[in-house]
Amino acid sequence: MENTYHPKKYLLAINIFNSYASRCPDMVKGFFGIDTLF
């Protein structure tokens, strides 16, 4: 059985999310409520 966890895809998603969050941090923080992560 193959491992369904793909670190590279996960890191890619995190990088995309971080780049998006850096462009509009207030909207992202308010929407997701994760201002402590940034």
Short mmCIF file of N, CA and C in Angstrom, two decimals:
data_model
loop_
_atom_site.label_atom_id
_atom_site.label_comp_id
_atom_site.label_asym_id
_atom_site.label_seq_id
_atom_site.Cartn_x
_atom_site.Cartn_y
_atom_site.Cartn_z
N MET A 1 0.84 -1.20 0.00
CA MET A 1 0.00 0.00 0.00
C MET A 1 0.87 1.25 0.00
N GLU A 2 0.60 2.13 -0.92
CA GLU A 2 1.41 3.34 -1.02
C GLU A 2 1.10 4.31 0.11
N ASN A 3 2.09 5.10 0.44
CA ASN A 3 1.91 6.11 1.47
C ASN A 3 1.13 7.27 0.86
N THR A 4 0.01 7.62 1.47
CA THR A 4 -0.84 8.67 0.90
C THR A 4 -0.36 10.06 1.29
N TYR A 5 0.66 10.12 2.15
CA TYR A 5 1.19 11.41 2.58
C TYR A 5 2.34 11.82 1.68
N HIS A 6 2.16 12.95 1.00
CA HIS A 6 3.20 13.43 0.10
C HIS A 6 3.78 14.73 0.63
N PRO A 7 4.94 14.68 1.28
CA PRO A 7 5.54 15.88 1.89
C PRO A 7 5.75 17.00 0.88
N LYS A 8 6.18 16.66 -0.33
CA LYS A 8 6.45 17.70 -1.31
C LYS A 8 5.17 18.44 -1.68
N LYS A 9 4.10 17.71 -1.88
CA LYS A 9 2.82 18.36 -2.22
C LYS A 9 2.32 19.18 -1.04
N TYR A 10 2.53 18.66 0.16
CA TYR A 10 2.10 19.38 1.36
C TYR A 10 2.88 20.68 1.51
N LEU A 11 4.20 20.60 1.31
CA LEU A 11 5.03 21.80 1.41
C LEU A 11 4.68 22.79 0.32
N LEU A 12 4.36 22.29 -0.86
CA LEU A 12 3.97 23.17 -1.96
C LEU A 12 2.70 23.93 -1.61
N ALA A 13 1.74 23.23 -1.02
CA ALA A 13 0.50 23.88 -0.62
C ALA A 13 0.76 24.92 0.46
N ILE A 14 1.66 24.61 1.38
CA ILE A 14 2.00 25.57 2.44
C ILE A 14 2.67 26.80 1.83
N ASN A 15 3.56 26.58 0.87
CA ASN A 15 4.25 27.71 0.24
C ASN A 15 3.26 28.60 -0.51
N ILE A 16 2.32 27.99 -1.20
CA ILE A 16 1.31 28.76 -1.94
C ILE A 16 0.44 29.54 -0.96
N PHE A 17 0.06 28.90 0.14
CA PHE A 17 -0.78 29.56 1.13
C PHE A 17 -0.02 30.72 1.78
N ASN A 18 1.27 30.49 2.09
CA ASN A 18 2.06 31.55 2.70
C ASN A 18 2.23 32.73 1.77
N SER A 19 2.46 32.47 0.48
CA SER A 19 2.62 33.55 -0.48
C SER A 19 1.32 34.33 -0.63
N TYR A 20 0.19 33.61 -0.56
CA TYR A 20 -1.11 34.27 -0.63
C TYR A 20 -1.37 35.08 0.62
N ALA A 21 -1.00 34.52 1.77
CA ALA A 21 -1.22 35.21 3.04
C ALA A 21 -0.37 36.46 3.14
N SER A 22 0.82 36.43 2.55
CA SER A 22 1.70 37.59 2.63
C SER A 22 1.17 38.74 1.78
N ARG A 23 0.36 38.41 0.76
CA ARG A 23 -0.20 39.46 -0.10
C ARG A 23 -1.40 40.13 0.56
N CYS A 24 -2.21 39.36 1.27
CA CYS A 24 -3.37 39.95 1.94
C CYS A 24 -3.52 39.31 3.32
N PRO A 25 -2.61 39.63 4.23
CA PRO A 25 -2.60 38.98 5.54
C PRO A 25 -3.85 39.24 6.36
N ASP A 26 -4.37 40.45 6.31
CA ASP A 26 -5.52 40.79 7.13
C ASP A 26 -6.74 39.95 6.75
N MET A 27 -6.98 39.80 5.47
CA MET A 27 -8.13 39.02 5.02
C MET A 27 -7.96 37.54 5.40
N VAL A 28 -6.75 37.03 5.19
CA VAL A 28 -6.50 35.63 5.49
C VAL A 28 -6.60 35.37 6.99
N LYS A 29 -5.99 36.25 7.76
CA LYS A 29 -6.03 36.08 9.22
C LYS A 29 -7.46 36.16 9.73
N GLY A 30 -8.22 37.11 9.22
CA GLY A 30 -9.59 37.26 9.68
C GLY A 30 -10.46 36.09 9.24
N PHE A 31 -10.19 35.57 8.04
CA PHE A 31 -11.01 34.48 7.52
C PHE A 31 -10.71 33.16 8.21
N PHE A 32 -9.41 32.88 8.39
CA PHE A 32 -9.03 31.60 8.98
C PHE A 32 -8.83 31.68 10.49
N GLY A 33 -8.65 32.90 11.01
CA GLY A 33 -8.44 33.05 12.44
C GLY A 33 -7.14 32.43 12.91
N ILE A 34 -6.08 32.65 12.11
CA ILE A 34 -4.78 32.05 12.45
C ILE A 34 -3.72 33.12 12.55
N ASP A 35 -4.08 34.24 13.14
CA ASP A 35 -3.12 35.33 13.21
C ASP A 35 -1.91 34.98 14.08
N THR A 36 -2.01 33.93 14.87
CA THR A 36 -0.88 33.55 15.70
C THR A 36 0.17 32.79 14.90
N LEU A 37 -0.20 32.33 13.70
CA LEU A 37 0.75 31.57 12.88
C LEU A 37 1.62 32.47 12.03
N PHE A 38 1.23 33.73 11.89
CA PHE A 38 2.00 34.63 11.02
C PHE A 38 2.62 35.75 11.83
#
